Amino acid sequence: MKSKASSTNNLSWNSGLQHLSTNPKKPTKSIQKLMDANICSIKDLVWILPLRINVLPKLQEFSKIKISEYFKGRATVINIDLKPSFGKRGKNKVQLYNITASVKDTFSNGYLNLKWFNAYPNIKKQLEQIDEFEFLGSVTEYNSAPQIINPTLNPKSEEDLLKEYPTINGVTGNNLKKIIEKVPKYIWETPLYYFSEDLACELKTQNLNEILQTMHGFGDYSKKLQAKAKEHLIYFEFIRDQLKVTARKMAIKNVEAQKFKITKKSLKNFIRSFPYKLTDDQNTVIDHLLDDFNSGHPMMRIVQGDVGCGKTTISQVAALIILENNAQVALMCPTEALATQHYNSFKELFSNKYKVHYLLGSMKSKEKKETLSQLENGEIDIIIGTHSLFQSSVIFKNLKLAIIDEQHKFGVEQRLKLMSKGNATHTLLMSATPIPRTLQLAQYGDLDISTIKTIPPGRKGTKTRIVRQDNYEKYLSFIMTRVKLGEQVYIVVPAITESETLDIKNVEELSLKYKQYFPNLAVSSLHGQLKPQDKHSVMQEFEKGNIDILISTSVIEVGINVLNSTVMSIYNPERFGLSSLHQLRGRVGRGEKPGFCFLIPDNKLSFEALNRLKVIEKSNDGFEIAEADLKNRGEGDLFGTDQSGNLSSFKVASIFENFDLFQKSQADVTRVKENKPELFNPLIEELIKDKKISTTI
Ligand code: ADP
Ligand code: MG
């Protein structure tokens, strides 16, 4: 292995990356760029793995040349053509050239062109001085003849591997390779630990340095060794993740939290005040909550269940228990409309005894100030708001319960901020995106999960149909019929994240069309650039029934509950994940009237894409749909960009592709936890020291 000695020889895995520069005080530009991209230590650097490692070919005659493969040959120069190029280099603006060397094979009568673009003219000199030389490079095709661009001349024989690294923050793969080669040999030979040595030995990950070395193609090389190393690395990534998750779960048990109880009578009276009987699943989840609040440790629970299964009711019971114990509750939602809706329903339930208030981005500053001070002095018992709740100006007197609705809409960091506003705060997350069973442990291993499967009785449910060009007319007349019956219609177009202007255009264009289709109906539209007050008033008008057809982008409203709306039409459904479609249609068919969902795809939709949509037509089970989504789109998509949880931090592993290894890592970590729990102590201490538990999810 090649390794240029750096200025010091007492580096370690944890040394800063600047130490790979000759002058660590003034690191090279490339190293600085890597550090800017958060690759701070040698340990971080070695996790940037080659995209590909090619074993270099043996010396061969030209007849063996294959396009897009590497070729190594020996040749003599026949002719060199030199043309000034447009490129100039350096301060002195040195003229650069495009150089073509026609060369003849030493072993046969074959010919080949070697090319350099924007090159220094000394390549010509170099070639003229040698009779015969070897060259190496990747073969491309030009005018149906093979050529090699930028070949390596007289390649060193010991360099028999060609490694291609990715470009990171503007540092090219080639530069990256050179920097990685600067990691001294003695470091590669030092064991590399991410957790205690004991734990690493127990889980057999103590030779991670060797594994990474193989991955970088240092030392012995074979495809088999590489494959084995990769498998090991994947296992290590799962292990590291599972350890974190398990340690967090154990650490929670070390945090004391006040016990919150409620008398049977108060609970019963409260539940009786709902205009309906709770479903069995709702009752079970309430039992979970009672146990959690009484455990003496912070609750970390996620309640998942389809749209309309009644998660709000659960959060209201949770709030009651905390309020009865004179502590504060915060409820965070992703949109102002949803916050307002929750505010109204919480106010109705609680305002006779407690002060319920809201905190929205659109509030006037005087009102906001007043709200903040009442929150700090404890006058407000329960606050409902949007992202504004986790700003640093928000201080609670005694926050004991943080409820986060539609939790998948929030990033992990945002959730943490809200939780850390209290001391040993209980956390209740609610999600309408079912987590497929295969993912539950990976994604929420440190949370307790409650699942609501039953949908309240009396719902007529939602029928779903795909609308194509030939039945579009029929669809429109159906809309007319529903509106004549006094029902309301939602129409959703996909949001185009890159451009809000395009979103508006889409919404406005469609709304114009609908105004033409139905000149006598009240058609309104809603998009991201409306002022919050305007959005609010459109929503209110819709709730009051003054709008027949509401057209909006999908980002606008989540979890909204207007029982009189029975039709949900989704344009370009092919642009949505299946789970999102399922959630969208869940907004209708919640009342006594049946719901209808129309998927109106692009006319040119492919057969596969159409088949994918048919899952929605056929199934009404959120879990089944989530699993189908998973198969179609992989883990990243299911959780979207907001979900910067554990999954995205894997560099080589994928739960789906490496499911066996994932299960093995789980089993191994569980075994250690059961047999040698003391090995977890350093991890737990670290979490507690960093105040990362009770706040970390
Ligand atoms: P989600 O789980 O999507 O948040 P909500 O809590 O908004 O669902 O409930 C949807 C609707 O169902 C609301 O109108 C709510 O009042 C009603 N609901 C909740 N629980 C029940 C129940 N057990 N029986 C009948 N209706 C219920
Ligand atoms: Mg909800």
XYZ file of C-alpha atoms and ligand atoms in Angstrom:
725
model
C 0.000 0.000 0.000
C 1.199 3.453 -0.835
C 1.047 6.053 1.906
C 2.842 9.331 1.908
C 4.112 10.108 5.372
C 2.456 13.169 6.814
C 4.187 15.766 8.897
C 3.541 13.881 12.118
C 3.549 10.223 12.830
C 1.332 10.215 15.845
C -2.001 10.437 14.124
C -4.990 8.358 15.085
C -8.383 7.552 13.590
C -9.816 10.524 15.403
C -7.209 13.011 14.151
C -8.623 15.942 12.245
C -8.530 15.641 8.484
C -6.234 18.674 8.250
C -3.415 16.468 9.539
C -3.296 14.783 6.155
C -2.041 18.113 4.779
C 1.677 18.822 4.913
C 0.814 21.918 6.867
C -2.193 21.122 9.063
C -2.561 24.792 9.968
C -3.203 25.553 6.327
C -4.922 22.500 4.853
C -5.095 22.096 1.087
C -8.205 23.343 -0.663
C -9.505 19.833 -1.237
C -9.102 18.859 2.395
C -10.771 22.079 3.475
C -13.691 21.346 1.161
C -14.101 17.882 2.652
C -14.029 19.350 6.139
C -16.681 21.837 5.061
C -18.756 18.839 4.019
C -18.526 17.529 7.566
C -15.828 14.976 6.905
C -13.781 16.093 9.843
C -11.561 13.216 10.884
C -9.635 10.396 9.277
C -12.315 8.122 10.667
C -14.941 10.039 8.662
C -12.810 10.001 5.541
C -12.456 6.250 5.285
C -16.222 5.828 5.117
C -16.166 7.386 1.673
C -15.859 4.195 -0.285
C -14.842 3.683 -3.896
C -17.794 3.505 -6.254
C -16.011 0.836 -8.229
C -12.761 -1.013 -8.161
C -11.536 -2.345 -11.468
C -8.844 -4.935 -11.720
C -6.514 -3.705 -14.408
C -6.151 -5.793 -17.524
C -2.964 -7.577 -18.458
C -0.909 -6.323 -21.356
C -2.716 -7.310 -24.555
C -2.661 -6.882 -28.305
C -4.975 -4.312 -29.898
C -7.357 -6.928 -31.309
C -8.532 -7.536 -27.720
C -9.763 -3.953 -27.311
C -13.370 -3.678 -26.100
C -15.327 -0.454 -26.002
C -15.996 0.839 -22.459
C -13.500 -1.508 -20.846
C -10.033 -0.820 -19.580
C -7.198 -1.699 -21.898
C -3.484 -1.923 -21.364
C -1.254 -2.034 -24.446
C 2.257 -1.453 -25.691
C 2.850 0.711 -28.734
C 5.069 2.964 -30.784
C 4.083 6.449 -31.911
C 3.305 6.894 -35.613
C 2.116 10.482 -35.613
C 1.356 13.263 -33.163
C -1.162 15.947 -33.948
C -1.193 19.110 -31.855
C -3.931 21.775 -32.030
C -4.182 24.779 -29.738
C -7.277 24.475 -27.607
C -9.348 27.273 -26.125
C -8.147 26.443 -22.639
C -5.395 28.444 -20.961
C -3.980 27.541 -17.630
C -2.489 29.275 -14.615
C -1.482 32.868 -13.932
C 0.709 33.029 -17.030
C -2.072 31.801 -19.266
C -0.060 28.949 -20.725
C -1.479 27.814 -24.056
C -3.037 24.344 -23.905
C -3.490 21.847 -26.722
C -5.688 19.047 -27.935
C -3.287 16.234 -28.683
C -3.919 13.108 -30.707
C -1.255 10.434 -30.888
C -1.748 7.671 -33.458
C 0.018 4.617 -32.142
C 0.793 1.171 -33.510
C 0.611 -2.033 -31.546
C 3.956 -3.679 -30.744
C 2.437 -7.140 -31.001
C 0.317 -6.817 -34.157
C -0.703 -4.505 -36.940
C -3.358 -2.707 -34.942
C -3.670 1.072 -34.674
C -5.291 3.278 -32.061
C -5.697 6.955 -31.211
C -4.726 8.259 -27.792
C -6.128 11.685 -26.979
C -5.585 14.465 -24.521
C -7.785 17.533 -24.383
C -6.588 20.845 -22.965
C -3.215 19.354 -22.196
C 0.269 20.765 -21.798
C 2.373 20.381 -24.926
C 5.084 18.454 -23.061
C 3.103 15.252 -23.587
C 4.244 15.478 -27.193
C 7.861 15.783 -26.126
C 7.488 12.911 -23.735
C 6.082 10.697 -26.474
C 8.750 11.691 -28.958
C 11.498 10.707 -26.585
C 10.400 7.117 -26.125
C 10.397 4.370 -28.724
C 8.009 2.017 -27.121
C 5.727 2.642 -24.206
C 2.861 1.113 -22.317
C -0.439 2.846 -21.832
C -3.611 2.241 -19.917
C -7.070 3.697 -20.068
C -10.753 3.265 -20.603
C -11.731 2.701 -24.228
C -14.380 4.871 -25.866
C -15.636 5.064 -29.411
C -15.241 7.928 -31.877
C -16.290 7.759 -35.534
C -16.747 4.019 -35.041
C -13.089 3.575 -34.090
C -11.814 2.902 -30.572
C -9.882 5.608 -28.752
C -8.533 6.245 -25.289
C -8.838 9.660 -23.708
C -6.283 10.673 -21.086
C -4.434 7.365 -20.941
C -1.873 6.758 -18.227
C 1.547 6.379 -19.813
C 3.830 3.652 -18.543
C 1.533 2.746 -15.638
C 3.285 1.473 -12.556
C 2.979 -2.262 -12.414
C 2.202 -2.363 -8.684
C -0.864 -0.197 -9.281
C -3.018 -2.965 -10.565
C -6.291 -1.654 -9.203
C -8.218 1.243 -10.587
C -10.422 2.873 -8.000
C -13.163 5.289 -8.805
C -14.237 7.495 -5.940
C -17.254 9.790 -5.880
C -16.979 13.556 -6.107
C -17.662 15.118 -2.719
C -18.351 18.814 -2.322
C -16.392 19.606 -5.462
C -13.449 17.356 -4.585
C -13.048 15.036 -7.563
C -12.810 11.292 -7.195
C -9.189 11.402 -8.259
C -8.286 13.952 -5.611
C -10.234 12.057 -3.034
C -8.297 8.940 -3.892
C -5.014 10.792 -3.378
C -6.148 12.082 0.010
C -7.226 8.611 1.116
C -3.836 7.285 0.049
C -2.253 9.712 2.481
C -3.733 7.867 5.452
C -0.616 6.319 6.986
C -0.251 2.586 7.104
C 0.044 2.494 10.890
C -3.424 4.011 11.179
C -4.932 1.418 8.881
C -3.445 -1.178 11.172
C -4.898 0.320 14.340
C -8.220 -1.153 15.457
C -11.095 1.215 14.836
C -13.875 1.369 17.405
C -17.198 3.121 17.325
C -18.207 1.753 20.675
C -16.332 0.036 23.492
C -13.774 -2.619 22.676
C -15.672 -5.152 24.790
C -18.854 -4.565 22.872
C -17.019 -4.698 19.555
C -15.443 -8.050 20.505
C -18.747 -9.391 21.677
C -20.365 -8.465 18.370
C -17.298 -9.380 16.325
C -16.857 -5.998 14.733
C -13.395 -5.391 16.158
C -11.644 -5.706 12.817
C -13.455 -2.843 11.182
C -10.157 -1.242 10.159
C -9.290 -4.313 8.097
C -12.743 -4.372 6.550
C -12.497 -0.761 5.472
C -8.998 -1.361 4.184
C -10.294 -4.114 1.933
C -13.173 -1.925 0.812
C -10.634 0.649 -0.326
C -8.741 -1.999 -2.226
C -5.622 -1.919 -0.063
C -3.867 -5.179 0.676
C -4.957 -8.416 -0.987
C -7.683 -7.964 -3.514
C -10.290 -10.272 -4.936
C -13.960 -9.913 -5.761
C -14.720 -12.483 -3.109
C -12.806 -10.650 -0.391
C -14.568 -7.446 -1.378
C -17.995 -9.012 -1.210
C -17.235 -10.415 2.211
C -15.934 -7.093 3.457
C -19.019 -5.341 2.199
C -21.279 -7.777 3.949
C -19.371 -7.188 7.153
C -19.648 -3.448 6.757
C -23.389 -3.638 6.227
C -23.685 -5.766 9.332
C -21.641 -3.196 11.225
C -23.930 -0.375 10.130
C -26.974 -2.256 11.327
C -25.252 -3.121 14.576
C -24.324 0.479 15.222
C -27.899 1.570 14.555
C -29.421 -1.147 16.708
C -27.034 -0.401 19.567
C -28.069 3.232 19.511
C -31.728 2.347 19.468
C -31.363 -0.231 22.241
C -29.196 2.026 24.400
C -31.758 4.795 24.101
C -34.514 2.515 25.155
C -32.426 1.374 28.138
C -31.417 4.928 28.979
C -35.025 6.035 29.227
C -35.394 3.658 32.133
C -32.682 5.640 33.908
C -34.574 8.877 33.632
C -37.056 9.549 36.361
C -40.305 11.155 35.398
C -43.171 12.287 37.536
C -46.023 9.782 37.639
C -49.283 11.071 36.329
C -52.505 9.473 37.426
C -56.158 10.089 36.959
C -59.115 8.790 38.885
C -61.309 6.272 37.127
C -64.221 8.588 37.635
C -62.650 11.627 35.958
C -61.528 9.513 33.035
C -64.955 7.969 32.637
C -66.697 11.320 32.776
C -64.369 12.743 30.197
C -64.794 9.836 27.810
C -68.522 10.081 28.263
C -68.433 13.645 27.025
C -67.541 12.473 23.523
C -70.564 12.154 21.260
C -69.551 8.583 20.381
C -68.407 5.370 22.021
C -64.684 4.731 21.753
C -63.548 1.843 19.588
C -61.801 -1.119 21.203
C -58.489 -0.053 19.740
C -58.883 3.451 21.088
C -59.531 1.996 24.541
C -56.459 -0.209 24.291
C -54.270 2.747 23.398
C -55.663 4.680 26.351
C -54.621 1.764 28.575
C -51.127 2.043 27.090
C -51.074 5.727 27.965
C -52.206 5.120 31.532
C -49.402 2.599 31.992
C -46.826 4.893 30.422
C -47.768 7.885 32.551
C -47.628 5.720 35.621
C -44.277 4.112 34.860
C -42.065 6.786 36.396
C -40.149 7.173 33.138
C -40.767 9.398 30.148
C -43.216 7.981 27.663
C -42.060 7.692 24.066
C -44.999 6.390 22.153
C -46.193 6.600 18.604
C -49.818 5.954 17.769
C -50.307 4.922 14.187
C -53.537 4.383 12.402
C -55.301 5.282 9.218
C -56.746 8.703 8.661
C -60.024 8.998 10.472
C -59.414 6.236 13.010
C -59.670 8.757 15.824
C -56.171 9.589 16.964
C -57.203 13.065 18.064
C -59.422 11.514 20.715
C -56.387 9.675 22.080
C -54.382 12.873 22.299
C -57.245 14.543 24.129
C -57.313 11.832 26.776
C -53.526 12.095 27.144
C -53.823 15.855 27.548
C -56.517 15.458 30.189
C -54.314 13.270 32.375
C -51.464 15.783 32.309
C -53.732 18.791 32.818
C -55.405 17.195 35.832
C -51.927 17.017 37.336
C -51.342 20.747 36.870
C -48.741 20.475 34.130
C -48.638 21.904 30.625
C -49.332 20.263 27.293
C -48.120 21.252 23.825
C -49.622 20.004 20.590
C -47.703 20.596 17.406
C -49.207 20.246 13.910
C -47.724 20.771 10.471
C -50.213 23.372 9.209
C -52.061 26.366 10.591
C -55.380 25.037 9.358
C -54.922 21.813 11.272
C -53.719 23.700 14.351
C -56.815 25.861 14.215
C -59.055 22.854 13.854
C -57.411 21.145 16.827
C -57.568 24.378 18.795
C -61.313 24.542 18.299
C -61.926 20.965 19.329
C -59.608 21.151 22.360
C -61.172 24.421 23.419
C -64.602 22.870 23.333
C -63.464 20.033 25.566
C -61.192 21.824 28.005
C -61.910 25.537 28.193
C -64.344 25.254 31.080
C -61.436 24.308 33.331
C -58.190 25.085 31.502
C -56.751 27.821 29.397
C -56.324 26.625 25.828
C -54.409 28.806 23.392
C -52.690 28.681 20.032
C -49.387 29.883 18.629
C -49.223 30.441 14.905
C -46.661 32.015 12.616
C -49.296 34.371 11.271
C -50.127 35.856 14.687
C -49.586 39.579 15.273
C -46.476 40.218 17.317
C -48.348 41.775 20.239
C -50.611 38.768 20.560
C -47.662 36.441 20.197
C -45.752 38.209 22.940
C -48.704 37.991 25.267
C -49.108 34.279 24.498
C -45.431 33.598 25.134
C -45.473 35.311 28.499
C -48.610 33.434 29.556
C -46.971 30.217 28.544
C -43.913 31.013 30.604
C -45.825 31.995 33.708
C -48.080 28.970 33.430
C -51.341 30.782 32.719
C -51.793 28.810 29.520
C -52.281 25.110 30.192
C -52.381 23.791 26.700
C -50.850 25.341 23.629
C -51.567 24.266 20.085
C -49.401 25.442 17.257
C -47.272 24.904 14.228
C -43.495 24.967 13.792
C -43.485 28.216 15.741
C -43.739 26.137 18.926
C -40.140 25.046 18.922
C -38.600 28.476 18.511
C -36.257 29.428 21.296
C -38.541 32.241 22.476
C -41.090 29.631 23.519
C -40.545 28.831 27.188
C -42.828 26.658 29.254
C -43.375 26.805 32.969
C -43.880 23.090 33.305
C -44.243 21.203 30.029
C -44.902 17.520 30.663
C -46.506 16.311 27.475
C -45.479 17.021 23.903
C -47.933 15.738 21.321
C -46.906 15.777 17.714
C -49.601 15.222 15.138
C -48.803 13.972 11.639
C -45.319 13.346 12.955
C -43.942 12.256 9.584
C -44.234 15.858 8.467
C -41.584 16.898 10.930
C -37.867 16.382 10.856
C -36.270 14.559 13.755
C -34.497 17.725 14.907
C -37.734 19.661 15.060
C -39.355 17.061 17.236
C -36.378 17.042 19.576
C -36.516 20.769 20.051
C -40.071 20.694 21.287
C -39.452 17.807 23.658
C -36.405 19.417 25.178
C -38.508 22.367 26.301
C -39.651 20.403 29.281
C -37.953 18.210 31.814
C -38.516 14.470 31.427
C -41.311 15.315 29.033
C -43.661 12.598 27.902
C -43.920 12.301 24.173
C -46.852 11.195 22.094
C -46.433 11.007 18.346
C -49.303 10.411 15.977
C -48.961 9.181 12.462
C -51.338 8.296 9.687
C -48.571 6.806 7.576
C -48.524 3.234 8.725
C -45.049 1.913 9.251
C -44.760 -1.428 7.460
C -43.987 -4.224 9.863
C -40.665 -4.852 8.216
C -39.617 -1.349 9.092
C -41.085 -0.834 12.507
C -38.048 -1.896 14.454
C -35.632 -0.156 12.195
C -37.431 3.115 12.170
C -39.006 3.208 15.577
C -37.117 0.624 17.555
C -36.787 2.913 20.542
C -40.410 3.953 20.559
C -43.362 2.038 21.855
C -45.896 1.592 19.130
C -49.666 1.535 19.472
C -51.693 0.664 16.445
C -55.319 1.528 15.795
C -56.811 -0.790 13.237
C -60.498 -0.323 13.783
C -62.270 2.507 12.075
C -65.217 4.004 13.976
C -68.499 2.323 13.050
C -71.052 3.874 10.762
C -68.544 5.015 8.193
C -69.578 4.375 4.664
C -65.959 4.314 3.525
C -64.494 5.543 0.294
C -64.768 4.016 -3.160
C -61.839 4.644 -5.464
C -61.824 4.778 -9.252
C -59.192 5.585 -11.822
C -60.522 8.086 -14.373
C -59.212 7.923 -17.948
C -60.004 10.117 -20.892
C -62.973 8.025 -22.027
C -64.826 8.334 -18.748
C -63.834 11.895 -17.882
C -67.213 13.285 -18.952
C -68.952 10.787 -16.761
C -66.713 11.786 -13.887
C -67.632 15.448 -14.327
C -71.331 14.718 -14.328
C -70.855 12.649 -11.172
C -69.266 15.666 -9.497
C -72.289 17.715 -10.470
C -74.622 15.142 -8.945
C -72.760 15.141 -5.621
C -72.720 18.916 -5.404
C -76.431 19.038 -6.173
C -76.907 16.709 -3.211
C -75.243 19.391 -1.098
C -71.896 17.655 -0.819
C -68.454 19.192 -1.318
C -65.448 18.287 -3.434
C -61.704 18.449 -2.840
C -59.413 18.505 -5.823
C -55.712 17.985 -5.315
C -52.843 18.594 -7.707
C -49.325 17.510 -6.854
C -47.028 20.170 -5.473
C -43.958 20.844 -7.533
C -41.375 21.429 -4.894
C -38.849 23.175 -7.114
C -41.181 25.936 -8.063
C -43.981 27.449 -6.119
C -44.927 29.564 -9.127
C -45.600 26.428 -11.134
C -47.738 25.118 -8.303
C -49.890 28.183 -8.427
C -50.114 27.925 -12.185
C -51.282 24.333 -11.902
C -53.845 25.175 -9.271
C -55.109 28.267 -11.055
C -55.318 26.589 -14.442
C -57.331 23.742 -13.076
C -59.547 26.051 -11.117
C -60.244 27.997 -14.318
C -61.217 24.760 -16.034
C -63.578 23.809 -13.257
C -65.155 27.258 -13.378
C -65.801 26.592 -17.056
C -67.134 23.100 -16.434
C -69.413 24.338 -13.665
C -70.177 28.027 -14.138
C -72.889 27.937 -11.497
C -70.859 26.351 -8.708
C -68.609 28.002 -6.160
C -65.056 26.983 -7.109
C -62.133 28.250 -5.014
C -58.454 27.560 -4.882
C -55.795 27.389 -2.229
C -52.044 27.483 -2.686
C -48.851 28.149 -0.776
C -48.491 31.777 -1.723
C -51.760 32.971 -0.313
C -51.414 35.010 2.859
C -52.155 32.952 5.977
C -55.310 35.000 6.640
C -56.537 34.338 3.120
C -55.840 30.627 3.405
C -57.635 30.644 6.681
C -60.700 32.366 5.283
C -60.869 30.022 2.273
C -60.730 27.059 4.656
C -63.415 28.594 6.823
C -65.672 29.170 3.860
C -65.160 25.563 2.844
C -65.968 24.358 6.333
C -69.110 26.476 6.352
C -70.150 24.876 3.078
C -69.932 28.072 1.048
C -67.455 26.534 -1.384
C -68.544 23.575 -3.525
C -65.213 22.684 -5.084
C -61.876 23.431 -3.488
C -58.721 23.030 -5.556
C -55.372 22.944 -3.798
C -51.896 21.483 -3.811
C -51.262 18.478 -1.635
C -48.994 20.386 0.719
C -51.699 22.678 1.953
C -53.860 20.724 4.313
C -53.218 17.607 6.296
C -55.633 15.952 8.631
C -58.424 18.393 7.887
C -61.858 17.224 8.853
C -64.825 18.519 6.880
C -67.473 15.849 7.122
C -69.642 17.227 4.345
C -66.954 16.756 1.722
C -67.435 13.455 -0.028
C -65.346 13.614 -3.179
C -61.581 13.681 -3.444
C -60.168 13.969 -6.972
C -56.438 13.653 -7.373
C -54.764 14.830 -10.555
C -51.483 13.171 -11.572
C -51.747 10.562 -8.835
C -48.741 8.839 -10.407
C -46.607 11.507 -8.803
C -47.622 10.500 -5.296
C -46.551 7.623 -3.128
C -49.339 5.114 -2.527
C -49.407 5.931 1.169
C -49.905 9.605 0.397
C -52.782 8.772 -1.932
C -54.328 6.622 0.746
C -54.012 9.454 3.225
C -55.496 11.976 0.856
C -58.577 9.908 0.164
C -58.991 9.385 3.895
C -60.211 12.948 4.076
C -63.531 11.937 2.583
C -66.019 9.261 3.524
C -65.598 9.960 7.207
C -69.177 10.807 7.906
C -72.433 9.059 7.250
C -72.172 9.769 3.556
C -70.013 7.502 1.446
C -66.808 8.951 0.025
C -65.515 8.848 -3.542
C -61.948 9.117 -4.634
C -61.019 9.703 -8.270
C -57.503 9.244 -9.515
C -56.986 11.179 -12.727
C -53.601 10.187 -14.137
C -51.710 11.575 -17.086
C -53.019 10.183 -20.378
C -49.635 8.802 -21.291
C -49.309 6.803 -18.111
C -47.352 3.581 -18.511
C -48.873 0.196 -17.908
C -46.713 -0.404 -14.805
C -47.603 2.943 -13.298
C -51.269 2.238 -13.891
C -50.945 -1.123 -12.187
C -49.342 0.540 -9.225
C -52.360 2.828 -8.889
C -54.671 -0.156 -9.018
C -53.432 -1.154 -5.562
C -55.235 1.928 -4.281
C -58.359 1.024 -6.199
C -58.394 -2.440 -4.672
C -57.127 -2.094 -1.121
C -58.287 -0.016 1.783
C -55.750 -1.263 4.276
C -53.094 1.329 5.036
C -50.571 -1.322 6.050
C -50.984 -3.329 2.905
C -50.602 -0.163 0.868
C -47.501 0.901 2.767
C -45.909 -2.488 2.078
C -46.718 -2.146 -1.607
C -45.245 1.327 -1.586
C -42.131 -0.025 -0.016
C -41.683 -2.634 -2.707
C -42.194 -0.027 -5.395
C -40.141 2.803 -4.180
C -37.717 1.695 -1.505
C -37.313 2.999 1.997
C -36.136 6.520 1.226
C -39.241 7.541 -0.596
C -41.632 6.190 1.924
C -40.338 8.479 4.596
C -39.597 11.420 2.385
C -36.972 14.004 2.990
C -38.348 15.088 6.310
C -37.716 11.753 7.821
C -34.022 12.179 8.429
C -34.140 9.352 10.901
C -31.889 6.372 11.187
C -32.447 4.951 7.771
C -30.856 7.673 5.757
C -27.647 7.493 7.770
C -26.700 4.121 6.325
C -23.839 4.389 3.901
C -23.809 0.892 2.466
C -26.691 -0.924 4.108
C -30.270 -1.094 2.929
C -32.895 -2.727 5.085
C -34.604 -4.212 2.052
C -31.659 -5.502 0.193
C -29.931 -6.789 3.307
C -32.868 -7.846 5.366
C -31.204 -11.051 6.609
C -28.232 -9.145 7.932
C -30.576 -6.657 9.508
C -32.383 -9.396 11.373
C -29.119 -10.956 12.433
C -27.902 -7.642 13.826
C -31.105 -7.275 15.799
C -30.812 -10.742 17.215
C -27.164 -10.215 18.127
C -27.760 -6.919 19.868
C -30.703 -8.396 21.771
C -28.535 -11.340 22.845
C -25.846 -9.028 24.230
C -28.470 -6.935 25.955
C -29.849 -10.016 27.662
C -26.557 -11.707 28.541
C -24.219 -8.805 29.186
C -26.299 -5.663 29.694
C -23.366 -4.026 31.490
C -21.649 -3.650 28.134
C -24.240 -1.017 27.275
C -23.313 1.198 30.212
C -20.808 3.432 28.402
C -23.316 4.053 25.614
C -26.072 4.846 28.066
C -23.834 7.172 30.056
C -22.915 8.988 26.911
C -26.558 9.471 25.992
C -27.419 10.743 29.446
C -24.391 13.025 29.570
C -25.306 14.559 26.243
C -28.894 14.937 27.419
C -29.831 13.021 24.349
C -32.402 10.789 25.896
C -35.933 11.707 26.597
C -35.275 14.057 23.759
C -33.778 11.801 21.159
C -35.868 9.861 18.753
P -57.325 10.888 12.747
O -56.944 9.594 13.337
O -57.170 10.896 11.270
O -56.622 12.046 13.403
P -59.628 12.078 13.900
O -59.173 11.964 15.279
O -59.566 13.428 13.251
O -58.862 11.047 12.983
O -61.112 11.500 13.814
C -61.881 11.559 12.631
C -63.337 11.683 12.973
O -63.791 10.543 13.636
C -63.662 12.859 13.866
O -64.791 13.484 13.375
C -63.936 12.222 15.197
O -64.829 12.987 15.931
C -64.512 10.888 14.815
N -64.308 9.814 15.782
C -63.223 9.561 16.530
N -63.396 8.462 17.294
C -64.633 7.983 17.020
C -65.396 6.863 17.476
N -64.905 6.008 18.372
N -66.621 6.693 16.962
C -67.115 7.539 16.044
N -66.457 8.612 15.575
C -65.216 8.833 16.046
Mg -55.437 13.554 12.729
